Short mmCIF file of C-alpha atoms and ligand atoms in Angstrom, two decimals:
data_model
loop_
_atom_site.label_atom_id
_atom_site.label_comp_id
_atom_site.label_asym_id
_atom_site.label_seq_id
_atom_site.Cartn_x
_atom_site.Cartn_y
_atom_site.Cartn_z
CA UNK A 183 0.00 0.00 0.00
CA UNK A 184 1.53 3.48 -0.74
CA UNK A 185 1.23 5.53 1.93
CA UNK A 186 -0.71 8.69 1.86
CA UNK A 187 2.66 11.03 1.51
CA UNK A 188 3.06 9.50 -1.14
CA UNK A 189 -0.40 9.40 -2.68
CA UNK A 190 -0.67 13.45 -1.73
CA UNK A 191 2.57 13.83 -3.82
CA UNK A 192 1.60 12.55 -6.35
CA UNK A 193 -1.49 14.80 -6.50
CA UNK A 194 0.78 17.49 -6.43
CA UNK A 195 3.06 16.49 -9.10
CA UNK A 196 -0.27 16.60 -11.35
CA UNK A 197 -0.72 20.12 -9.83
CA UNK A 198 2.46 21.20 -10.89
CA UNK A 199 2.38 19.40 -14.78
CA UNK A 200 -0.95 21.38 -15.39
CA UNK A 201 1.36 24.45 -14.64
CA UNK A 202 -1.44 24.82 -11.64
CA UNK A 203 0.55 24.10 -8.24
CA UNK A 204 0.10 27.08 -5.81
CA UNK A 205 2.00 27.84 -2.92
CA UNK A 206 2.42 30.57 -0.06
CA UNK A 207 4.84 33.27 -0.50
CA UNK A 208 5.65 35.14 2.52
CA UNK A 209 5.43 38.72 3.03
CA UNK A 210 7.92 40.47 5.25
CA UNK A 211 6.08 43.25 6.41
CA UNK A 212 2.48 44.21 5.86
CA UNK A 213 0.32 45.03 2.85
CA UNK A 214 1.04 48.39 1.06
CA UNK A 215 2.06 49.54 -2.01
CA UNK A 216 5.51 48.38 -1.52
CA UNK A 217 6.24 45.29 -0.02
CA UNK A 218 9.48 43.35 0.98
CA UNK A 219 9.75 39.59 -0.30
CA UNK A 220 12.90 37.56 0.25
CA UNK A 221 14.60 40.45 1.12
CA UNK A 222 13.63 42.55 -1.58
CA UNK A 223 11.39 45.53 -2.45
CA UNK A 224 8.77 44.41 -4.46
CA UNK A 225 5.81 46.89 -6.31
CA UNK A 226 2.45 45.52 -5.11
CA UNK A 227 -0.16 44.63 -7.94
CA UNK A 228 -1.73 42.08 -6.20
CA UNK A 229 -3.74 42.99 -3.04
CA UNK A 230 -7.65 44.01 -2.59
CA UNK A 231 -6.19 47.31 -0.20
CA UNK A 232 -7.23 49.47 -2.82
CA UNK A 233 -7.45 52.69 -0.53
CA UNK A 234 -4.37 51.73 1.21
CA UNK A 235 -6.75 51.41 4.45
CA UNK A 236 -4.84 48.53 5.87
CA UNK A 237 -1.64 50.53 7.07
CA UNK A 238 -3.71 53.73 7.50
CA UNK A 239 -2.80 55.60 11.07
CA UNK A 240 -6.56 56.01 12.02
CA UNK A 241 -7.25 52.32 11.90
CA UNK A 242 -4.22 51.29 13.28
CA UNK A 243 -5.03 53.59 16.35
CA UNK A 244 -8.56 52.42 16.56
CA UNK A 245 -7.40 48.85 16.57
CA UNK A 246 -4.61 49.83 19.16
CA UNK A 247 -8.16 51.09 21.39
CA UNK A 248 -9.84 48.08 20.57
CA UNK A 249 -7.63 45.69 22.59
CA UNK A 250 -7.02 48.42 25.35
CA UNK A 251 -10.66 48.42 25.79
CA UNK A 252 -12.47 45.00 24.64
CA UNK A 253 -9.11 42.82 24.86
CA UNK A 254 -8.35 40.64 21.87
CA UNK A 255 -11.34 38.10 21.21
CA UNK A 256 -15.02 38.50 21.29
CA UNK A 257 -15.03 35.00 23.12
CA UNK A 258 -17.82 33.54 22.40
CA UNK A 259 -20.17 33.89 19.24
CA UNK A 260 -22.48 37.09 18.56
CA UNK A 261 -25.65 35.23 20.10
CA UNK A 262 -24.08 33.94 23.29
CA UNK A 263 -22.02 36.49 25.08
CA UNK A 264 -19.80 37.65 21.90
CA UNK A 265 -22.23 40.43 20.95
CA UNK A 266 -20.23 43.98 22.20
CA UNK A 267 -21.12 47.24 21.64
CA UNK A 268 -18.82 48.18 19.12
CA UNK A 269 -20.36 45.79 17.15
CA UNK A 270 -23.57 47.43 17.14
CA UNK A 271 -21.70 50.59 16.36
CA UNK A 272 -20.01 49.32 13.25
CA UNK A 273 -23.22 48.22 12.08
CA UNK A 274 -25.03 51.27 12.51
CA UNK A 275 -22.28 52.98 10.55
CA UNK A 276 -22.83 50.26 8.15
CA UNK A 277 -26.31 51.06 7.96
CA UNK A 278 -25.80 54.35 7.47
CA UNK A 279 -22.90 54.17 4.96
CA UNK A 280 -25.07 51.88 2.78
CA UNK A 281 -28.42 53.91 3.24
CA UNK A 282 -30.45 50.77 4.54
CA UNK A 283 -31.93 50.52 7.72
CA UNK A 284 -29.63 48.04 9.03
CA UNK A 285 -26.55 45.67 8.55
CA UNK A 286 -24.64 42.74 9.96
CA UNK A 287 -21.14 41.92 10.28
CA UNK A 288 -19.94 38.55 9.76
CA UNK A 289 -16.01 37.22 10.32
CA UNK A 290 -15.53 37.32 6.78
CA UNK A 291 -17.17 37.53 3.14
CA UNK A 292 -17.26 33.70 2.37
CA UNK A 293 -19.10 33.50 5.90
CA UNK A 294 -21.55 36.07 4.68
CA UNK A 295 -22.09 34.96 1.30
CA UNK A 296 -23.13 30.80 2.84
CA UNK A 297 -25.33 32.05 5.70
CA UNK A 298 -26.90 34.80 3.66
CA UNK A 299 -27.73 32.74 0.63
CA UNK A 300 -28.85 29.50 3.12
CA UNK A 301 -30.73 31.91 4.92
CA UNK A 302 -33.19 32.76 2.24
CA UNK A 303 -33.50 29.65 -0.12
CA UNK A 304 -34.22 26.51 0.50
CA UNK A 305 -34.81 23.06 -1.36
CA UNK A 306 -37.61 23.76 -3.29
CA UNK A 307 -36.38 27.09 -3.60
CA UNK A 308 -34.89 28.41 -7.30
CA UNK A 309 -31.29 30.61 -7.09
CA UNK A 310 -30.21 32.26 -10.09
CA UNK A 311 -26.19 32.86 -10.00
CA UNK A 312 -23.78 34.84 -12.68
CA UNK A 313 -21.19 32.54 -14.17
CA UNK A 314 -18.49 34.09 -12.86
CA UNK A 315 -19.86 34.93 -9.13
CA UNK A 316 -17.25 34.60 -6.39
CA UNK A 317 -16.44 30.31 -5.42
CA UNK A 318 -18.04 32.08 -2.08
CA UNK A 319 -21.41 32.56 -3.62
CA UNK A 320 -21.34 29.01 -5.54
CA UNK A 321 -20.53 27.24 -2.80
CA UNK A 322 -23.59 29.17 -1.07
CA UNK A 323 -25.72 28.04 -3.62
CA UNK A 324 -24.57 24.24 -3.21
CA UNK A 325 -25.06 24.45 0.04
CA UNK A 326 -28.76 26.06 0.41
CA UNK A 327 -29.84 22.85 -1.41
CA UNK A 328 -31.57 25.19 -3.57
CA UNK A 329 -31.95 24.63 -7.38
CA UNK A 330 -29.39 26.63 -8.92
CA UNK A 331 -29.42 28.23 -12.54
CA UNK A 332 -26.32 29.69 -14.03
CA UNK A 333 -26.44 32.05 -16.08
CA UNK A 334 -23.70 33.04 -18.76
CA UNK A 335 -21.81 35.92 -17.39
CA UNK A 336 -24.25 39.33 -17.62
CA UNK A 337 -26.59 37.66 -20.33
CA UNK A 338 -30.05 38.78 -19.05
CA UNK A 339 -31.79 37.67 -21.97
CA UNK A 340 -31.17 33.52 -20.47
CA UNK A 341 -31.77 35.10 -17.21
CA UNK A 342 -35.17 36.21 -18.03
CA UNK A 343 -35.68 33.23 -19.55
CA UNK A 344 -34.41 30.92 -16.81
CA UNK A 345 -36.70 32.80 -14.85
CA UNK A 346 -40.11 32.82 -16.69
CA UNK A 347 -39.50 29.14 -16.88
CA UNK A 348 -39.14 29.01 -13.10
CA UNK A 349 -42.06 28.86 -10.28
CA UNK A 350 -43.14 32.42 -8.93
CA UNK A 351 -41.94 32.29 -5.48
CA UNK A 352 -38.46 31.28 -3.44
CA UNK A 353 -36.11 33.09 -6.45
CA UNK A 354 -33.00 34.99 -5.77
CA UNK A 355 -30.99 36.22 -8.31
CA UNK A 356 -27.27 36.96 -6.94
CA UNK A 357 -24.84 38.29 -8.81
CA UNK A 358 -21.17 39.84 -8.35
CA UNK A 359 -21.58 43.82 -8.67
CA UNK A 360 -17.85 44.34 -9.62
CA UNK A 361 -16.46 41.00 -10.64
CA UNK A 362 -13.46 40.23 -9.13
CA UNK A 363 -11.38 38.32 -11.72
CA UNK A 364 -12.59 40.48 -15.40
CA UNK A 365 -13.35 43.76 -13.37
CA UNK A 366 -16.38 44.81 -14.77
CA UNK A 367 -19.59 45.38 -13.55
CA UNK A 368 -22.67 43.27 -13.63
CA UNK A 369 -25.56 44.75 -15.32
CA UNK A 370 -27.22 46.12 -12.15
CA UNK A 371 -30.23 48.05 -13.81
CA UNK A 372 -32.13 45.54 -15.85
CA UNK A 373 -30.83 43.21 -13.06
CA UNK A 374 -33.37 44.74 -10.86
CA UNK A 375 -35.94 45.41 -13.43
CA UNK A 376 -35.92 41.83 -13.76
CA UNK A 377 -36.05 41.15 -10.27
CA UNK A 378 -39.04 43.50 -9.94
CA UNK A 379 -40.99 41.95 -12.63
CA UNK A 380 -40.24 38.33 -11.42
CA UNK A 381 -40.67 38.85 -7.64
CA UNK A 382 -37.16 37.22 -6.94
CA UNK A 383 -34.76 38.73 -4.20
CA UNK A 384 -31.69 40.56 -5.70
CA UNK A 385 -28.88 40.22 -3.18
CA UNK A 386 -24.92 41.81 -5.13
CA UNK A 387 -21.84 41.18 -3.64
CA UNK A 388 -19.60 44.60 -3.08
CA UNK A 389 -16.72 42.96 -2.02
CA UNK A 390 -14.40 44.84 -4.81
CA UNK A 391 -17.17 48.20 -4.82
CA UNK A 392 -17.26 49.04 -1.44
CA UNK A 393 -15.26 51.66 -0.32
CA UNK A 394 -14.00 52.57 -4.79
CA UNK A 395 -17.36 53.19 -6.09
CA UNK A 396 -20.09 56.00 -5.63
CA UNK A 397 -19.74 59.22 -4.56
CA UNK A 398 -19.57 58.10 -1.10
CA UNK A 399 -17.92 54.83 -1.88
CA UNK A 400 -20.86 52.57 -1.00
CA UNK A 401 -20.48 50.65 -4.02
CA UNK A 402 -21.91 50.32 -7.68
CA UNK A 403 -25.64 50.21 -5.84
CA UNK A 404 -25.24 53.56 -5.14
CA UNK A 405 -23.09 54.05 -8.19
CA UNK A 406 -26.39 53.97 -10.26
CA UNK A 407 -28.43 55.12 -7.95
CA UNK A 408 -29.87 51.50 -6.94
CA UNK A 409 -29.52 51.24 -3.31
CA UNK A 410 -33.42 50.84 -2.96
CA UNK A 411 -34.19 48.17 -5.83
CA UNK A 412 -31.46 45.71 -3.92
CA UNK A 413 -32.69 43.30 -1.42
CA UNK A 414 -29.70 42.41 -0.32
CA UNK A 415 -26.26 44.28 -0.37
CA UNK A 416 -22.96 42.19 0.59
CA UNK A 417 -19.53 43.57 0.97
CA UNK A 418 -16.31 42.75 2.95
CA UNK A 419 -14.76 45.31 5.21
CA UNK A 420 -11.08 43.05 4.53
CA UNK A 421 -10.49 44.83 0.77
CA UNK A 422 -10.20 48.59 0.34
CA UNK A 423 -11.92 49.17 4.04
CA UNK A 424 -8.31 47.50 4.92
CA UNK A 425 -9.53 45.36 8.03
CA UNK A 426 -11.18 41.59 8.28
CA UNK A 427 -14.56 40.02 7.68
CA UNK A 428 -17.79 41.31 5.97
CA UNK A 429 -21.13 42.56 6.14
CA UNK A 430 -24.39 42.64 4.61
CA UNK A 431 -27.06 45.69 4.61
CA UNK A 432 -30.99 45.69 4.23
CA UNK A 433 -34.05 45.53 5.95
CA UNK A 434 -34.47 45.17 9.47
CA UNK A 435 -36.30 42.17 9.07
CA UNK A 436 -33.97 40.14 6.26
CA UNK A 437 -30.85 41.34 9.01
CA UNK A 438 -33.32 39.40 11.84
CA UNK A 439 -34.09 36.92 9.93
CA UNK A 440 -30.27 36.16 9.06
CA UNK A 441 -28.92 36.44 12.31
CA UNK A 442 -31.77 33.61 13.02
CA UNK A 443 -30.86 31.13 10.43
CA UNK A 444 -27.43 31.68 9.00
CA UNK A 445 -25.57 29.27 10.24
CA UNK A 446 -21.80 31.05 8.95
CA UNK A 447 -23.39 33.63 11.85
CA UNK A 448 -25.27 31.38 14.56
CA UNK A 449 -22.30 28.75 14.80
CA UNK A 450 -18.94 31.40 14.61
CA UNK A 451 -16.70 33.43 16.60
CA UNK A 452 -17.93 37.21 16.92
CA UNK A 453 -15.70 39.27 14.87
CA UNK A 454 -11.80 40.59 17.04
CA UNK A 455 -12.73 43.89 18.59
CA UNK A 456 -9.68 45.14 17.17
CA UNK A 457 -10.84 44.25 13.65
CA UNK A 458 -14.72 45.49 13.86
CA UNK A 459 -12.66 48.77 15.62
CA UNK A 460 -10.20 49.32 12.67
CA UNK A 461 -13.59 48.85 10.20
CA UNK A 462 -15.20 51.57 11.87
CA UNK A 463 -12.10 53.89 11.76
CA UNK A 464 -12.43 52.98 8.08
CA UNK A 465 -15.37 53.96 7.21
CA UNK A 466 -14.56 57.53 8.36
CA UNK A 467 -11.12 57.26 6.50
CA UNK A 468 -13.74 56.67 2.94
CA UNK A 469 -16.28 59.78 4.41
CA UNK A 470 -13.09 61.97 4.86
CA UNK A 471 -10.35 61.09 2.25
CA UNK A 472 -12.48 61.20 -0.93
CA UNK A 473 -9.21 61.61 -3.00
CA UNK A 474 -8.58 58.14 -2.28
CA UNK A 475 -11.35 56.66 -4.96
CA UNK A 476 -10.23 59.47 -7.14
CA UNK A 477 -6.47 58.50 -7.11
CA UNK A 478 -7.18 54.51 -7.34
CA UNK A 479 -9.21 55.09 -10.61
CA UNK A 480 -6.79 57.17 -11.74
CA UNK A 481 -4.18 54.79 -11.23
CA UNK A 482 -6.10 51.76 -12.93
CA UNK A 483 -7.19 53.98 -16.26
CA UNK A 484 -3.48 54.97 -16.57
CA UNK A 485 -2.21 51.15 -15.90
CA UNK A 486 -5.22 49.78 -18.50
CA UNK A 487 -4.14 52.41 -21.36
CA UNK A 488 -0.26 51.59 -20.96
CA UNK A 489 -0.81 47.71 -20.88
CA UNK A 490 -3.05 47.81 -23.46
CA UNK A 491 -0.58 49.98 -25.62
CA UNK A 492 2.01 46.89 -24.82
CA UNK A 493 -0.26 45.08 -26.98
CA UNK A 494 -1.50 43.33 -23.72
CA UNK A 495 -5.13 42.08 -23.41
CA UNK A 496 -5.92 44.74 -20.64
CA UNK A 497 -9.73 44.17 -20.08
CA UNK A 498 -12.07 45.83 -17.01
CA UNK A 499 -13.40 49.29 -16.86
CA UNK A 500 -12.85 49.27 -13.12
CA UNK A 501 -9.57 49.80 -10.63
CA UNK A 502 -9.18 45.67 -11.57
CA UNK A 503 -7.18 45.06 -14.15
CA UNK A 504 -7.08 41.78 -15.42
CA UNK A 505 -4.30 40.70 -17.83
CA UNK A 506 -5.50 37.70 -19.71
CA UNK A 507 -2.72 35.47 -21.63
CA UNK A 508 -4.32 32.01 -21.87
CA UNK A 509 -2.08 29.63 -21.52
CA UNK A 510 -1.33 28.72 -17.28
CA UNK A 511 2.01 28.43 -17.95
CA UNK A 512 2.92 31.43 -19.86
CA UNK A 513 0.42 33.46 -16.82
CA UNK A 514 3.12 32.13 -14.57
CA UNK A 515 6.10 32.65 -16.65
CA UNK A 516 5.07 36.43 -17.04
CA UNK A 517 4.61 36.62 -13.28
CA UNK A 518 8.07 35.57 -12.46
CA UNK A 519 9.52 37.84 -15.26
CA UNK A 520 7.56 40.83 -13.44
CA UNK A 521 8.79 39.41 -9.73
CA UNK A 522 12.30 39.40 -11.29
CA UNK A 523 11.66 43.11 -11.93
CA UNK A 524 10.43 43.68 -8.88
CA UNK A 525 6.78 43.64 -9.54
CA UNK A 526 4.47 41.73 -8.20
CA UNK A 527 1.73 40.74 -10.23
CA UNK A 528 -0.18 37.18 -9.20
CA UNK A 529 -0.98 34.95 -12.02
CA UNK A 530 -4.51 33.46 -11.71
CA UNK A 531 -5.36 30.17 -13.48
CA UNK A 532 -8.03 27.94 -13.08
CA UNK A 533 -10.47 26.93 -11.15
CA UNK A 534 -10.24 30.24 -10.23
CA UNK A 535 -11.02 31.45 -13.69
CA UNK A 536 -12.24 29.23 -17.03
CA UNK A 537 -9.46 26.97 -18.52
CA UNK A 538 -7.60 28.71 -21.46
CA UNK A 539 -8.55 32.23 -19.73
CA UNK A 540 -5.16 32.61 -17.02
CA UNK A 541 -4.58 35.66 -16.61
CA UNK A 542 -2.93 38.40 -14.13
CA UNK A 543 -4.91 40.00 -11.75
CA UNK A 544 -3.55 43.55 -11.97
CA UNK A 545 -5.17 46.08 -8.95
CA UNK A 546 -3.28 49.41 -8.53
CA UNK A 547 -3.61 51.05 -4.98
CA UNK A 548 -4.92 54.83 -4.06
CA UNK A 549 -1.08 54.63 -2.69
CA UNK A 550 0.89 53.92 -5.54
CA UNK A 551 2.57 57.20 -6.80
CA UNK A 552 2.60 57.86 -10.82
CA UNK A 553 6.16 56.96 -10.86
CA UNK A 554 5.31 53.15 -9.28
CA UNK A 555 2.49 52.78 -12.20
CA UNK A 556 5.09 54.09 -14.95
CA UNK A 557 7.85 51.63 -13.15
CA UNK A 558 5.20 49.00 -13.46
CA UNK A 559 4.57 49.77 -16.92
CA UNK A 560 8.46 49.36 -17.90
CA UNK A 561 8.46 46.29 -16.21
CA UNK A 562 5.52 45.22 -18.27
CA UNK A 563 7.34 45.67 -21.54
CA UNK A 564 10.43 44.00 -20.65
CA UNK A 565 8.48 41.12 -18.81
CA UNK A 566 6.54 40.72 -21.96
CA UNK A 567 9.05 41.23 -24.47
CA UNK A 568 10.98 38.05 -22.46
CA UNK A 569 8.27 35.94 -22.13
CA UNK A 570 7.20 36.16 -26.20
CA UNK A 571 3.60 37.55 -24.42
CA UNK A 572 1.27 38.44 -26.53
CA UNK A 573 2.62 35.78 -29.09
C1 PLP B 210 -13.01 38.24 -1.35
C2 PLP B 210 -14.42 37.98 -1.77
C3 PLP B 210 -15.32 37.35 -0.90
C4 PLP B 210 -14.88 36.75 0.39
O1 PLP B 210 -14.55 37.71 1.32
P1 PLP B 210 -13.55 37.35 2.52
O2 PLP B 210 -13.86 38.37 3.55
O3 PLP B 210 -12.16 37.45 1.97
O4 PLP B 210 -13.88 35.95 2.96
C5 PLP B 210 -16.63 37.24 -1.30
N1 PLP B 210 -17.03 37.69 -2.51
C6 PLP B 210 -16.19 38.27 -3.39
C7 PLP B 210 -16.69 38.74 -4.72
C8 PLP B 210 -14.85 38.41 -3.04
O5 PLP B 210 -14.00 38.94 -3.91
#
């Protein structure tokens, strides 16, 4: 009998012929716009701090408070004795920030996205999910026991046609807002229209919105002026809010009703006080430093028009800027090239994204100077040039 070593080795050898073996590289020093690896100053491409939050002074003060105050853990979960009150202060921030009447934190966005979607579908029930929604919200889907429909990615024609072939009650349609591997946006207006007209429940994930889009950087909801036709708005407060776990805003009755039956909530560690403290301090940081959005987009539009002048396949209309090559190998290949350079760019290959689709995930920071996007850009060319990308 082989032993299971052995076996598991294998399995990774297979991993690493399909040119799709990941592995942990560490970070000395914490996420910003520079970062050291092995020694070395690398350029940051990579991360979901888009404002920059996660070093900012005001959260690492109000996280510094936290533990002085509340100590380190929330020691039990929200429902037993886990429940503090700056947790019901974040949330009402939330609220507010979101224009609903209320919210709910959970420890983190793949938490939110199982309890949420379990919460309101059932067997029996019909769930009606974007082809490229986060693995959080598929494996939400799975798990309500619901039947689920995919949809190809945006295409509300086969959505409306999935659901007039559908029974008329126990629908949700869920859907990405800003999609976090092609960084572009899902079509939020007819989304609702259709949502309307079919009496489903619309619930969008904000995980990449919150905090970049809208004039007060509540997302793409309030981006197009939809915060009313959504049911159910989802974000995390661990990308550009630069802290840990997630949230989702509504009703006062769907947040009841949640912290009733999801079981990502009922069954789960309240969230650090340090963390829900730093999330709060965040959500000033967004109210206050405005030029943050404006210098991330910035940032992205220049980094999109130089790639795509490389003759790169630049896509997105957002601050992500995905890099698709194709082939998971030459993804790779043009990630090391860039590391070698000093950039760090993370190649993403399937089952993260379709087969034949690898790409790089390119996300520019509110912190990165012109200069570090020009630097980028150089490295880009030569990168490219060595790698024979695009062929
Ligand atoms: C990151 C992400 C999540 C999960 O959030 P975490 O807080 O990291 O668990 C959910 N949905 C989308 C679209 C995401 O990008």
């Amino acid at each position: 009998m082989p032993s299971l070593d052995s076996l598991l080795a294998e399995e990774l050898r297979g991993l690493e012929e399909a040119g799709l073996l990941r592995a942990l590289v560490p970070l000395d020093g914490g996420c910003d716009a520079e970062v050291e690896v092995d020694g070395r100053r690398h350029l940051l491409l990579s991360s979901n701090n888009y404002l920059g939050l996660a070093g900012h002074p005001a959260l690492r003060a109000a996280a510094r408070e936290a533990v002085d105050r509340w100590g380190c853990g929330a020691g039990s979960s929200r429902l037993i004795a886990g429940h503090f009150a700056l947790h019901g202060d974040l949330e009402a921030a939330l609220a507010r920030f979101k224009g609903t009447a209320a919210a709910l934190v959970f420890p983190s966005g793949y938490q939110a996205n199982i309890g949420t979607i379990g919460a309101l579908v059932a067997r029996g029930d019909h769930v009606f999910s974007d082809e490229l929604n986060h693995a959080s919200i598929i494996d939400g889907c799975r798990l309500s026991r619901a039947t689920v429909h995919v949809y190809p990615h945006g295409d509300v024609a086969t959505l409306r046609r999935q659901l007039a072939g559908s029974p008329p009650s126990g629908r949700l349609i869920v859907t990405d807002s800003v999609f976090s591997m092609d960084g572009d946006r899902a079509p939020l207006r007819d989304l609702s229209a259709l949502a309307r007209e079919y009496h489903s429940i619309l619930m969008i994930d904000e995980a990449h919105a919150t905090g970049c889009l809208g004039a007060h950087g509540a997302g793409l909801a309030e981006d197009e002026g939809l915060t009313d036709a959504i049911d159910v708005h989802m974000g995390t407060l661990g990308k550009a809010l630069g802290a840990a776990g997630a949230y989702i805003a509504g009703s006062r009755p769907l947040v009841d009703l949640v912290v009733n039956r999801a079981r990502s909530f009922v069954f789960t560690t309240g969230l650090a006080p340090a963390v829900a403290a730093a999330a709060r301090a965040a959500l000033d940081v967004v109210a206050r430093e405005p030029e943050r959005r404006a210098r991330l987009r910035a940032n992205a539009d220049r980094l999109r028009t130089g790639l795509r002048a490389l003759g790169l396949d630049a896509r997105g209309d957002t601050h992500i800027v995905p890099v698709v090559v194709g082939d998971n190998r030459a993804a790779v290949a043009l990630a090391e090239a860039l590391r070698r350079r000093g950039v760090l760019a993370h190649p993403i290959r399937p089952p993260t994204v379709p087969p034949g689709t690898a790409r790089l995930r390119v996300t520019p920071m509110a912190s990165h100077t012109t200069a570090q996007i020009d630097h980028a850009l150089l490295a880009f060319a030569e990168a490219a040039r060595e790698t024979g990308i695009p062929r």
